[in-house]
């Protein structure tokens, strides 16, 4: 119980640190905020207009006051207004996030569906040729950047099968579920490949270790079949490191979405943050980065709590 | 030397080492300008040439030699990766060692700061830094260094904490060794193995991050060649000129693979217990 409480108490503190970091980072941008906000149009302002704007946005106050105001806004869901969209930042995030989340979840499904069976298969055939082949694939897969997988997949599809993935027009799931999945599967594979390779390696390593444990050998010596021992005893234990990895990997999926969404022209959060950086739309950059960091931390918190619940050693042990 | 011979006996390590040596030679030649053609020169009569003839790996839309551009691109990528990982190792190790040694408030401040940095997905943190600074090679180096510093801080702090309480450190202290001497000689000396493994793996990630940044147009700026930019250029031409896609893709993949293989092999050598499990 103490572990849960400590973990829950640390979460808002790290989140507070993240907000300070993002706040300070954006203020380190060269040039004043008004110019940053308005771009070239900022040059057309008279000094009086400039001061009025600065006062309006609270920029005439010192950083501490500005930060507290901004933080107060954050807590009530006010992330500011995007200059390029002319909309509240929160609205843009909520509109675009479902796509990125779907992409991340689909990639995770792809990774687990390939990685777990492959890892278990390799572990049960350790040091045999089939194990070696799986390991080579995993090693190569882990070295493939998602954009390389994406481009190669598009190339193979277009040249080998004469089809091009639907790009440019996004089909929402609610409108046409099948069309949506057909459109999302390639991006999900591109994003999930390296993750699948990592899952393969981790689950293989975990399985190997568990298969050499005493209780597994005992179970087998009692006459339980190999597959019973694997499914009943070994796999549940091997899932713990996979779960941890998935939590960490979720952040990479959200980050990797920036590139994959760009390649496949998907209007998700990754595209928004990239455009915002190129357009120097700082309120939007700030909002999206905070939002993604928040989700990443939240998922890792849930993973930590989940495996504390599974594994009593963590709950009672002195793990920090 | 013993590490090198151990690497050569390790099958994956041997492959990794060979890949990295070949790429390093290509990178050095590229940086020295010893490429078959001028990587920026445009040959308008030889646009989109397939591989073969005067242009071993073909040419791009402007008739520039792909092989020469790849060599310079690898050179740039390696420079960014080495400098950023070097910077991250230096800062991270100092932070981790001092955090472990002094403990207390400094430990708390340093480690909580690292927690905050770790709360961002790597590419997003790099993008945030690029958004603040001007896109380019120096910014890429700084961004990638910031992203990977927390990892080195943790790698250094963990073992340093346990080494600190070992008797040889106490012995050194009773002999009157200075703090700096103990930190650098005894603690750092024992951290070389775990740090080497981490550096090698981080080089692989740094290559990936650099390629990703330049792919997005936020790393090396055109017309300078970089692996990410070359891939990005291939996007609309891949059906007509697949060599523009295949060669840069293979180079990035092999370079990352090389460092990954090398890192895993080094980990096996440093810690034989993990040998069976992780290769």
Coordinates of C-alpha atoms in Angstrom, one line a residue:
Chain A
X1 CA 0.0 0.0 0.0
X2 CA 2.9 2.3 0.9
X3 CA 4.4 1.7 -2.5
X4 CA 1.2 2.7 -4.3
X5 CA 0.9 5.9 -2.3
X6 CA 4.5 6.9 -2.8
X7 CA 4.2 6.2 -6.5
X8 CA 1.0 8.3 -6.7
X9 CA 2.6 11.1 -4.7
X10 CA 5.7 11.3 -7.1
X11 CA 3.5 11.5 -10.2
X12 CA 2.2 15.1 -9.7
X13 CA 5.8 16.2 -8.7
X14 CA 7.3 14.9 -11.9
X15 CA 4.4 16.4 -13.9
X16 CA 5.1 19.8 -12.2
X17 CA 8.8 19.5 -13.1
X18 CA 7.8 18.7 -16.7
X19 CA 5.6 21.8 -16.8
X20 CA 8.4 24.0 -15.5
X21 CA 10.8 22.5 -18.1
X22 CA 8.4 23.1 -21.0
X23 CA 7.6 26.6 -19.7
X24 CA 11.3 27.6 -19.4
X25 CA 12.2 25.9 -22.7
X26 CA 9.7 27.9 -24.7
X27 CA 10.9 31.1 -23.1
X28 CA 14.4 30.5 -24.1
X29 CA 13.4 31.0 -27.7
X30 CA 15.3 33.9 -29.1
X31 CA 13.2 37.0 -29.7
X32 CA 10.3 38.3 -27.7
X33 CA 7.1 36.3 -27.3
X34 CA 4.9 38.8 -29.3
X35 CA 7.0 38.3 -32.4
X36 CA 7.1 34.6 -31.8
X37 CA 3.3 34.6 -31.5
X38 CA 2.5 36.8 -34.5
X39 CA 5.4 35.9 -36.8
X40 CA 6.1 38.5 -39.4
X41 CA 2.9 40.4 -38.6
X42 CA 4.5 41.3 -35.3
X43 CA 6.6 43.8 -37.2
X44 CA 3.6 45.9 -38.2
X45 CA 2.7 46.7 -34.6
X46 CA 3.2 50.1 -33.0
X47 CA 5.1 50.1 -29.7
X48 CA 1.8 51.0 -27.9
X49 CA 0.0 48.0 -29.5
X50 CA 2.9 45.8 -28.5
X51 CA 2.7 46.9 -24.9
X52 CA -1.1 46.4 -24.9
X53 CA -0.6 42.9 -26.3
X54 CA 2.1 42.1 -23.8
X55 CA -0.2 43.2 -21.0
X56 CA -3.0 41.2 -22.4
X57 CA -1.0 38.0 -22.5
X58 CA 0.5 38.8 -19.1
X59 CA 4.0 39.0 -20.6
X60 CA 4.8 42.2 -18.7
X61 CA 4.9 40.2 -15.5
X62 CA 8.0 38.4 -14.3
X63 CA 8.5 34.7 -15.1
X64 CA 7.2 33.4 -11.8
X65 CA 3.9 35.2 -12.1
X66 CA 3.6 34.1 -15.7
X67 CA 4.3 30.5 -14.8
X68 CA 1.7 30.5 -12.0
X69 CA -0.9 32.0 -14.3
X70 CA -0.1 29.5 -17.0
X71 CA -0.2 26.7 -14.5
X72 CA -3.5 27.9 -13.2
X73 CA -4.8 27.9 -16.8
X74 CA -3.5 24.4 -17.3
X75 CA -5.3 23.1 -14.3
X76 CA -8.6 24.5 -15.6
X77 CA -7.9 23.0 -19.1
X78 CA -6.8 26.4 -20.6
X79 CA -3.7 25.6 -22.7
X80 CA -3.8 28.9 -24.6
X81 CA -4.8 29.7 -28.2
X82 CA -3.0 28.4 -31.2
X83 CA -1.9 31.2 -33.5
X84 CA -2.0 29.2 -36.7
X85 CA -5.3 27.5 -36.1
X86 CA -7.0 30.3 -34.2
X87 CA -8.5 27.7 -31.9
X88 CA -8.0 26.8 -28.2
X89 CA -5.0 24.4 -28.0
X90 CA -7.0 21.9 -26.0
X91 CA -9.6 21.6 -28.7
X92 CA -7.0 20.8 -31.3
X93 CA -5.4 18.2 -29.1
X94 CA -8.7 16.5 -28.3
X95 CA -9.6 16.5 -31.9
X96 CA -6.3 14.9 -33.1
X97 CA -5.4 12.7 -30.2
X98 CA -7.8 9.8 -31.0
X99 CA -6.0 9.0 -34.3
X100 CA -2.5 9.0 -32.6
X101 CA -3.8 6.9 -29.8
X102 CA -5.4 4.4 -32.3
X103 CA -2.1 4.3 -34.2
X104 CA -0.1 3.6 -31.0
X105 CA -2.5 0.9 -29.8
X106 CA -2.6 -0.8 -33.2
X107 CA 1.2 -0.8 -33.3
X108 CA 1.2 -2.3 -29.8
X109 CA -1.1 -5.0 -30.9
X110 CA 1.0 -5.7 -34.0
X111 CA 4.2 -5.8 -31.8
X112 CA 2.7 -8.1 -29.1
X113 CA 1.0 -10.4 -31.7
X114 CA 4.3 -10.9 -33.5
X115 CA 6.8 -10.6 -30.6
X116 CA 5.3 -12.7 -27.9
X117 CA 4.8 -15.9 -29.9
X118 CA 8.2 -15.4 -31.6
X119 CA 10.0 -15.0 -28.3
X120 CA 8.3 -18.0 -26.7
X121 CA 9.0 -20.1 -29.8
X122 CA 12.7 -19.1 -29.8
X123 CA 13.1 -19.8 -26.1
X124 CA 11.7 -23.3 -26.3
X125 CA 14.1 -24.0 -29.2
X126 CA 17.1 -22.3 -27.7
X127 CA 20.3 -22.6 -29.7
X128 CA 18.7 -24.5 -32.5
X129 CA 18.5 -23.1 -36.1
X130 CA 14.9 -21.9 -35.7
X131 CA 16.0 -19.9 -32.6
X132 CA 18.9 -18.4 -34.5
X133 CA 16.6 -17.3 -37.3
X134 CA 14.2 -15.6 -34.9
X135 CA 17.1 -13.8 -33.2
X136 CA 18.5 -12.6 -36.5
X137 CA 15.1 -11.2 -37.5
X138 CA 14.7 -9.6 -34.1
X139 CA 18.2 -8.0 -34.3
X140 CA 17.6 -6.6 -37.8
X141 CA 14.0 -5.5 -36.9
X142 CA 15.4 -3.6 -33.9
X143 CA 17.8 -1.7 -36.2
X144 CA 15.1 -0.6 -38.6
X145 CA 13.9 3.0 -38.1
X146 CA 10.2 3.3 -38.4
X147 CA 10.5 5.7 -41.4
X148 CA 12.7 3.1 -43.3
X149 CA 10.1 0.4 -42.6
X150 CA 7.3 2.8 -43.8
X151 CA 9.1 3.7 -47.0
X152 CA 10.1 0.2 -47.8
X153 CA 6.5 -1.0 -47.2
X154 CA 5.1 1.7 -49.5
X155 CA 7.7 0.7 -52.1
X156 CA 6.9 -3.0 -51.9
X157 CA 3.2 -2.4 -52.1
X158 CA 3.3 0.0 -55.0
X159 CA 5.9 -1.8 -57.1
X160 CA 5.1 -5.4 -56.1
X161 CA 1.3 -5.2 -56.0
X162 CA 0.6 -2.0 -57.8
X163 CA -1.4 -0.5 -55.0
X164 CA -0.9 2.7 -53.1
X165 CA -2.0 3.2 -49.5
X166 CA -4.8 5.7 -49.3
X167 CA -3.2 9.0 -48.4
X168 CA -4.2 12.6 -48.3
X169 CA -7.8 11.8 -47.2
X170 CA -8.2 10.3 -43.8
X171 CA -11.1 7.9 -43.1
X172 CA -12.4 8.2 -39.5
X173 CA -13.2 4.9 -37.8
X174 CA -16.7 6.0 -37.0
X175 CA -17.4 6.6 -40.7
X176 CA -16.0 3.5 -42.3
X177 CA -14.4 1.1 -39.8
X178 CA -12.9 -1.2 -42.4
X179 CA -11.6 1.6 -44.6
X180 CA -10.1 3.1 -41.5
X181 CA -8.3 -0.1 -40.4
X182 CA -7.1 -0.7 -44.0
X183 CA -5.6 2.8 -44.0
X184 CA -4.1 2.4 -40.5
X185 CA -2.6 -1.0 -40.7
X186 CA 0.5 0.0 -42.7
X187 CA 1.4 2.9 -40.4
X188 CA 0.9 0.6 -37.5
X189 CA 3.2 -2.0 -38.9
X190 CA 5.9 0.6 -39.7
X191 CA 5.7 1.9 -36.1
X192 CA 5.4 -1.5 -34.5
X193 CA 8.3 -3.3 -36.2
X194 CA 11.1 -2.2 -33.9
X195 CA 8.8 -2.7 -30.9
X196 CA 7.9 -6.2 -32.1
X197 CA 11.6 -7.0 -32.3
X198 CA 12.2 -5.7 -28.7
X199 CA 9.2 -7.8 -27.4
X200 CA 10.7 -10.8 -29.1
X201 CA 14.1 -10.4 -27.5
X202 CA 12.7 -9.6 -24.0
X203 CA 10.2 -12.4 -24.0
X204 CA 12.7 -14.9 -25.2
X205 CA 15.2 -13.8 -22.5
X206 CA 12.6 -13.9 -19.8
X207 CA 11.3 -17.3 -21.0
X208 CA 14.8 -18.8 -21.1
X209 CA 15.4 -17.6 -17.5
X210 CA 12.1 -19.0 -16.2
X211 CA 12.4 -22.3 -18.0
X212 CA 15.6 -23.0 -16.0
X213 CA 14.0 -22.2 -12.7
X214 CA 13.4 -24.9 -10.1
X215 CA 9.7 -24.7 -10.1
X216 CA 9.5 -25.2 -13.8
X217 CA 11.8 -28.2 -13.7
X218 CA 9.7 -29.6 -10.8
X219 CA 6.5 -29.2 -12.7
X220 CA 8.0 -30.9 -15.7
X221 CA 9.5 -33.8 -13.6
X222 CA 6.0 -34.3 -12.2
X223 CA 4.9 -35.3 -15.7
X224 CA 3.2 -32.1 -16.8
X225 CA 3.5 -31.6 -20.6
X226 CA 5.9 -29.1 -22.0
X227 CA 3.1 -26.9 -23.4
X228 CA 1.2 -27.0 -20.1
X229 CA 4.3 -25.8 -18.2
X230 CA 5.0 -23.1 -20.7
X231 CA 1.4 -21.7 -20.8
X232 CA 0.6 -22.2 -17.1
X233 CA 3.9 -21.5 -15.3
X234 CA 6.4 -19.8 -17.6
X235 CA 4.4 -17.4 -19.8
X236 CA 2.6 -15.5 -17.0
X237 CA 6.0 -14.8 -15.4
X238 CA 7.6 -13.8 -18.7
X239 CA 4.8 -11.3 -19.2
X240 CA 6.1 -9.0 -16.4
X241 CA 9.2 -7.7 -18.3
X242 CA 7.1 -7.4 -21.5
X243 CA 4.5 -5.3 -19.6
X244 CA 7.3 -3.0 -18.3
X245 CA 8.7 -2.7 -21.8
X246 CA 5.3 -1.9 -23.2
X247 CA 4.9 1.0 -20.8
X248 CA 8.2 2.6 -21.8
X249 CA 7.6 1.7 -25.5
X250 CA 4.2 3.5 -25.4
X251 CA 6.1 6.8 -25.2
X252 CA 8.2 5.9 -28.1
X253 CA 5.1 5.1 -30.1
X254 CA 3.6 8.5 -29.3
X255 CA 6.9 10.1 -30.3
X256 CA 7.4 7.9 -33.4
X257 CA 3.9 8.9 -34.5
X258 CA 5.4 12.2 -35.5
X259 CA 7.3 10.7 -38.4
X260 CA 4.9 8.0 -39.4
X261 CA 1.9 10.3 -39.5
X262 CA 4.0 12.6 -41.6
X263 CA 4.8 9.9 -44.1
X264 CA 1.3 8.6 -44.4
X265 CA -0.3 12.0 -44.2
X266 CA -2.4 11.1 -41.2
X267 CA -3.9 14.1 -39.3
X268 CA -2.9 13.1 -35.8
X269 CA -1.1 14.8 -32.9
X270 CA 2.3 14.0 -34.3
X271 CA 1.6 16.0 -37.5
X272 CA 0.2 18.9 -35.4
X273 CA 3.3 19.1 -33.2
X274 CA 5.6 19.0 -36.3
X275 CA 3.7 21.7 -38.1
X276 CA 3.6 23.7 -34.9
X277 CA 7.3 23.6 -34.6
X278 CA 7.8 24.6 -38.3
X279 CA 5.3 27.4 -37.9
X280 CA 6.7 28.5 -34.6
X281 CA 3.3 28.1 -32.9
X282 CA 4.7 28.0 -29.4
X283 CA 1.4 27.7 -27.5
X284 CA 0.6 24.6 -29.5
X285 CA 4.1 23.1 -29.2
X286 CA 3.9 23.6 -25.5
X287 CA 0.4 22.2 -25.1
X288 CA 1.0 19.1 -27.2
X289 CA 4.4 18.3 -25.7
X290 CA 2.9 18.6 -22.2
X291 CA 0.0 16.4 -23.2
X292 CA 2.1 13.6 -24.6
X293 CA 4.5 13.7 -21.6
X294 CA 1.4 13.5 -19.3
X295 CA 0.1 10.5 -21.2
X296 CA 3.5 8.8 -21.2
X297 CA 3.9 9.3 -17.4
X298 CA 0.4 8.2 -16.8
X299 CA 0.9 4.9 -18.7
X300 CA 4.1 4.2 -16.9
X301 CA 2.4 4.9 -13.6
X302 CA -0.3 2.4 -14.4
X303 CA 2.2 -0.2 -15.6
X304 CA 4.2 0.2 -12.4
X305 CA 1.0 -0.1 -10.3
X306 CA -0.1 -3.1 -12.4
X307 CA 3.0 -5.0 -11.8
X308 CA 3.2 -4.1 -8.2
X309 CA -0.2 -5.7 -8.0
X310 CA 1.0 -8.8 -9.9
X311 CA 4.3 -9.2 -8.1
X312 CA 4.2 -9.0 -4.3
X313 CA 8.0 -8.7 -4.2
X314 CA 7.8 -5.2 -5.6
X315 CA 5.1 -4.1 -3.1
X316 CA 7.0 -5.1 0.0
X317 CA 10.6 -4.8 -1.3
X318 CA 12.6 -1.7 -1.0
X319 CA 12.3 -0.8 -4.7
X320 CA 12.6 3.0 -5.2
Chain B
X1 CA 43.4 -5.8 -26.8
X2 CA 41.7 -8.5 -24.8
X3 CA 38.4 -6.9 -25.4
X4 CA 39.1 -6.9 -29.2
X5 CA 40.0 -10.5 -29.3
X6 CA 37.0 -11.4 -27.2
X7 CA 34.9 -9.5 -29.7
X8 CA 36.4 -11.4 -32.6
X9 CA 35.5 -14.6 -30.9
X10 CA 31.9 -13.5 -30.4
X11 CA 30.0 -14.2 -33.6
X12 CA 27.6 -11.3 -33.4
X13 CA 30.4 -9.0 -32.1
X14 CA 32.6 -9.9 -35.1
X15 CA 29.9 -9.0 -37.6
X16 CA 29.2 -5.7 -35.7
X17 CA 32.8 -4.8 -35.6
X18 CA 33.3 -5.5 -39.4
X19 CA 30.3 -3.3 -40.2
X20 CA 31.4 -0.5 -38.0
X21 CA 35.0 -0.5 -39.3
X22 CA 33.8 -0.4 -43.0
X23 CA 31.4 2.4 -42.2
X24 CA 34.0 4.3 -40.3
X25 CA 36.4 4.1 -43.2
X26 CA 33.6 5.3 -45.6
X27 CA 32.8 8.1 -43.1
X28 CA 36.4 9.3 -42.8
X29 CA 36.8 9.2 -46.6
X30 CA 33.5 11.2 -46.9
X31 CA 34.6 13.8 -44.4
X32 CA 38.0 14.2 -46.0
X33 CA 36.3 14.8 -49.4
X34 CA 37.8 11.6 -50.9
X35 CA 34.6 10.6 -52.6
X36 CA 34.3 9.3 -56.2
X37 CA 32.4 12.4 -57.2
X38 CA 31.7 15.8 -55.8
X39 CA 28.6 15.1 -53.5
X40 CA 27.1 18.5 -54.4
X41 CA 28.0 18.6 -58.1
X42 CA 24.9 18.3 -60.4
X43 CA 25.3 16.4 -63.6
X44 CA 22.2 17.5 -65.6
X45 CA 22.9 14.9 -68.3
X46 CA 22.9 12.1 -65.8
X47 CA 19.8 12.6 -63.8
X48 CA 18.2 9.6 -62.1
X49 CA 20.8 7.2 -63.5
X50 CA 20.5 3.6 -62.3
X51 CA 23.4 2.1 -60.5
X52 CA 26.4 1.1 -62.6
X53 CA 28.8 2.8 -64.9
X54 CA 30.4 6.0 -63.6
X55 CA 27.8 6.2 -60.8
X56 CA 28.1 3.0 -58.8
X57 CA 24.9 3.6 -56.8
X58 CA 23.2 5.8 -59.4
X59 CA 22.3 9.4 -59.3
X60 CA 19.4 11.5 -57.8
X61 CA 17.0 14.0 -59.4
X62 CA 19.8 16.6 -59.8
X63 CA 22.3 14.1 -61.2
X64 CA 24.3 14.0 -57.9
X65 CA 26.2 10.8 -57.2
X66 CA 24.4 8.7 -54.5
X67 CA 27.5 6.9 -53.3
X68 CA 29.4 10.1 -52.7
X69 CA 26.5 11.7 -50.9
X70 CA 26.1 8.5 -48.8
X71 CA 29.7 8.7 -47.8
X72 CA 29.4 12.3 -46.7
X73 CA 26.1 11.5 -45.1
X74 CA 27.5 8.7 -43.0
X75 CA 30.4 11.0 -42.0
X76 CA 27.9 13.7 -40.8
X77 CA 25.8 11.1 -39.0
X78 CA 28.8 9.6 -37.3
X79 CA 30.1 13.0 -36.2
X80 CA 26.7 14.0 -34.8
X81 CA 26.4 10.6 -33.1
X82 CA 29.9 10.6 -31.6
X83 CA 29.8 14.1 -30.4
X84 CA 26.3 13.9 -28.9
X85 CA 26.9 10.6 -27.2
X86 CA 30.3 11.8 -26.0
X87 CA 28.6 14.9 -24.5
X88 CA 25.9 12.8 -22.9
X89 CA 28.4 10.4 -21.5
X90 CA 30.5 13.2 -20.0
X91 CA 27.7 15.1 -18.5
X92 CA 25.8 12.0 -17.4
X93 CA 28.8 10.4 -15.8
X94 CA 29.7 13.5 -13.9
X95 CA 26.1 14.0 -12.7
X96 CA 25.7 10.3 -11.8
X97 CA 29.0 10.0 -10.0
X98 CA 28.6 13.3 -8.0
X99 CA 25.0 12.4 -7.2
X100 CA 26.1 9.0 -5.8
X101 CA 29.1 10.5 -3.9
X102 CA 27.5 13.5 -2.3
X103 CA 24.0 12.2 -2.0
X104 CA 21.5 14.4 -0.1
X105 CA 20.1 17.5 -1.8
X106 CA 22.4 17.3 -4.9
X107 CA 21.4 13.7 -5.5
X108 CA 17.7 14.6 -5.2
X109 CA 17.9 17.6 -7.5
X110 CA 20.0 15.8 -10.2
X111 CA 18.0 12.7 -10.3
X112 CA 14.6 14.4 -10.2
X113 CA 15.8 16.6 -13.1
X114 CA 16.7 13.4 -15.0
X115 CA 13.2 12.0 -14.2
X116 CA 11.7 15.0 -15.8
X117 CA 13.8 14.6 -19.0
X118 CA 12.9 10.9 -19.1
X119 CA 9.2 11.9 -19.0
X120 CA 9.5 12.9 -22.7
X121 CA 9.6 10.5 -25.6
X122 CA 13.1 10.8 -27.1
X123 CA 12.1 12.2 -30.5
X124 CA 9.7 14.7 -28.9
X125 CA 12.3 16.1 -26.5
X126 CA 14.7 16.4 -29.4
X127 CA 12.0 18.2 -31.5
X128 CA 11.3 20.6 -28.6
X129 CA 15.0 21.5 -28.4
X130 CA 15.2 21.9 -32.2
X131 CA 12.1 24.2 -32.0
X132 CA 14.0 26.4 -29.5
X133 CA 17.4 26.5 -31.3
X134 CA 17.9 26.8 -35.0
X135 CA 17.7 23.5 -37.0
X136 CA 21.1 22.2 -38.0
X137 CA 24.0 20.0 -37.1
X138 CA 25.0 21.7 -33.8
X139 CA 21.4 21.7 -32.6
X140 CA 21.1 18.0 -33.5
X141 CA 24.1 17.3 -31.4
X142 CA 22.8 19.3 -28.4
X143 CA 19.3 17.8 -28.7
X144 CA 20.5 14.2 -28.9
X145 CA 22.9 14.8 -26.0
X146 CA 20.1 16.1 -23.8
X147 CA 17.9 13.2 -24.7
X148 CA 20.5 10.5 -23.7
X149 CA 22.1 12.2 -20.7
X150 CA 19.6 10.8 -18.1
X151 CA 20.5 7.3 -19.2
X152 CA 24.2 7.8 -18.5
X153 CA 23.4 9.5 -15.3
X154 CA 21.5 6.4 -14.1
X155 CA 24.1 4.0 -15.5
X156 CA 26.9 5.8 -13.6
X157 CA 24.9 6.4 -10.4
X158 CA 23.8 2.9 -9.7
X159 CA 27.1 1.1 -9.6
X160 CA 28.8 4.2 -8.0
X161 CA 26.4 4.0 -5.0
X162 CA 27.4 0.4 -4.3
X163 CA 31.1 1.0 -5.1
X164 CA 31.2 3.9 -2.6
X165 CA 30.6 1.6 0.3
X166 CA 33.2 -1.0 -0.8
X167 CA 36.3 -1.4 1.3
X168 CA 38.8 -0.3 -1.3
X169 CA 37.2 3.1 -1.3
X170 CA 37.5 3.3 2.5
X171 CA 41.1 2.1 2.2
X172 CA 41.9 4.9 -0.3
X173 CA 40.3 7.4 2.0
X174 CA 42.3 6.3 5.0
X175 CA 45.5 6.6 2.9
X176 CA 44.5 10.3 2.4
X177 CA 43.5 10.1 -1.3
X178 CA 41.7 13.2 -2.4
X179 CA 38.0 13.0 -3.4
X180 CA 38.8 13.8 -7.0
X181 CA 41.3 11.0 -7.1
X182 CA 39.0 8.4 -5.6
X183 CA 36.1 9.5 -7.8
X184 CA 38.2 9.4 -11.0
X185 CA 40.5 6.5 -10.2
X186 CA 38.4 4.1 -8.2
X187 CA 34.8 4.8 -9.1
X188 CA 35.2 5.8 -12.7
X189 CA 37.6 3.0 -13.3
X190 CA 35.0 0.5 -12.3
X191 CA 32.3 2.1 -14.4
X192 CA 34.2 1.8 -17.7
X193 CA 32.6 -1.6 -18.6
X194 CA 29.0 -0.7 -18.1
X195 CA 29.6 2.7 -19.7
X196 CA 31.2 1.2 -22.8
X197 CA 28.2 -1.0 -23.4
X198 CA 25.9 1.9 -22.9
X199 CA 27.9 4.2 -25.2
X200 CA 27.8 1.7 -28.0
X201 CA 24.1 1.2 -27.8
X202 CA 23.5 4.9 -27.5
X203 CA 25.5 5.4 -30.7
X204 CA 22.9 3.3 -32.4
X205 CA 20.0 5.4 -31.0
X206 CA 21.8 8.6 -31.8
X207 CA 22.2 7.5 -35.4
X208 CA 18.4 6.8 -35.5
X209 CA 17.5 10.1 -33.9
X210 CA 19.8 12.1 -36.2
X211 CA 18.3 10.3 -39.3
X212 CA 14.8 11.0 -38.0
X213 CA 15.5 14.7 -37.4
X214 CA 17.0 15.2 -40.8
X215 CA 14.3 13.1 -42.4
X216 CA 11.8 15.6 -40.9
X217 CA 13.9 18.5 -42.3
X218 CA 15.0 19.5 -38.8
X219 CA 18.5 18.2 -38.9
X220 CA 21.2 18.8 -41.4
X221 CA 20.0 21.4 -43.9
X222 CA 20.1 20.9 -47.7
X223 CA 22.0 20.9 -50.0
X224 CA 24.4 19.1 -47.5
X225 CA 23.8 15.4 -47.8
X226 CA 22.5 13.4 -44.8
X227 CA 21.0 10.0 -44.6
X228 CA 17.6 11.2 -43.4
X229 CA 17.3 13.9 -46.1
X230 CA 18.3 11.4 -48.8
X231 CA 15.5 9.1 -47.7
X232 CA 13.1 11.9 -47.6
X233 CA 14.1 12.9 -51.1
X234 CA 13.4 9.4 -52.3
X235 CA 9.7 9.5 -51.3
X236 CA 8.2 10.7 -54.5
X237 CA 10.7 9.0 -56.8
X238 CA 11.0 5.5 -55.3
X239 CA 9.0 3.9 -58.1
X240 CA 11.1 5.5 -60.8
X241 CA 14.5 5.4 -59.0
X242 CA 14.4 2.7 -56.2
X243 CA 18.1 3.1 -55.7
X244 CA 17.5 6.4 -54.1
X245 CA 15.5 4.6 -51.4
X246 CA 17.3 1.2 -51.1
X247 CA 20.9 2.4 -50.6
X248 CA 20.3 5.1 -47.9
X249 CA 17.8 2.7 -46.2
X250 CA 20.4 -0.1 -46.2
X251 CA 23.1 2.2 -44.9
X252 CA 21.1 3.5 -42.0
X253 CA 19.9 0.0 -41.1
X254 CA 23.4 -1.6 -41.3
X255 CA 25.0 1.2 -39.3
X256 CA 22.4 0.9 -36.5
X257 CA 22.7 -2.9 -36.7
X258 CA 26.5 -2.7 -36.4
X259 CA 26.4 -0.7 -33.2
X260 CA 23.6 -2.8 -31.8
X261 CA 25.5 -6.0 -32.4
X262 CA 28.7 -4.5 -31.0
X263 CA 26.8 -3.2 -27.9
X264 CA 25.2 -6.6 -27.2
X265 CA 28.6 -8.4 -27.7
X266 CA 30.3 -6.0 -25.3
X267 CA 27.5 -6.6 -22.7
X268 CA 28.1 -10.4 -23.1
X269 CA 31.8 -9.9 -22.6
X270 CA 31.4 -7.6 -19.6
X271 CA 28.7 -9.8 -18.0
X272 CA 28.9 -13.4 -19.1
X273 CA 25.8 -14.2 -17.0
X274 CA 23.6 -12.4 -19.5
X275 CA 25.3 -14.1 -22.4
X276 CA 22.7 -16.8 -23.2
X277 CA 19.8 -14.7 -22.5
X278 CA 20.3 -11.5 -24.5
X279 CA 22.1 -12.3 -27.7

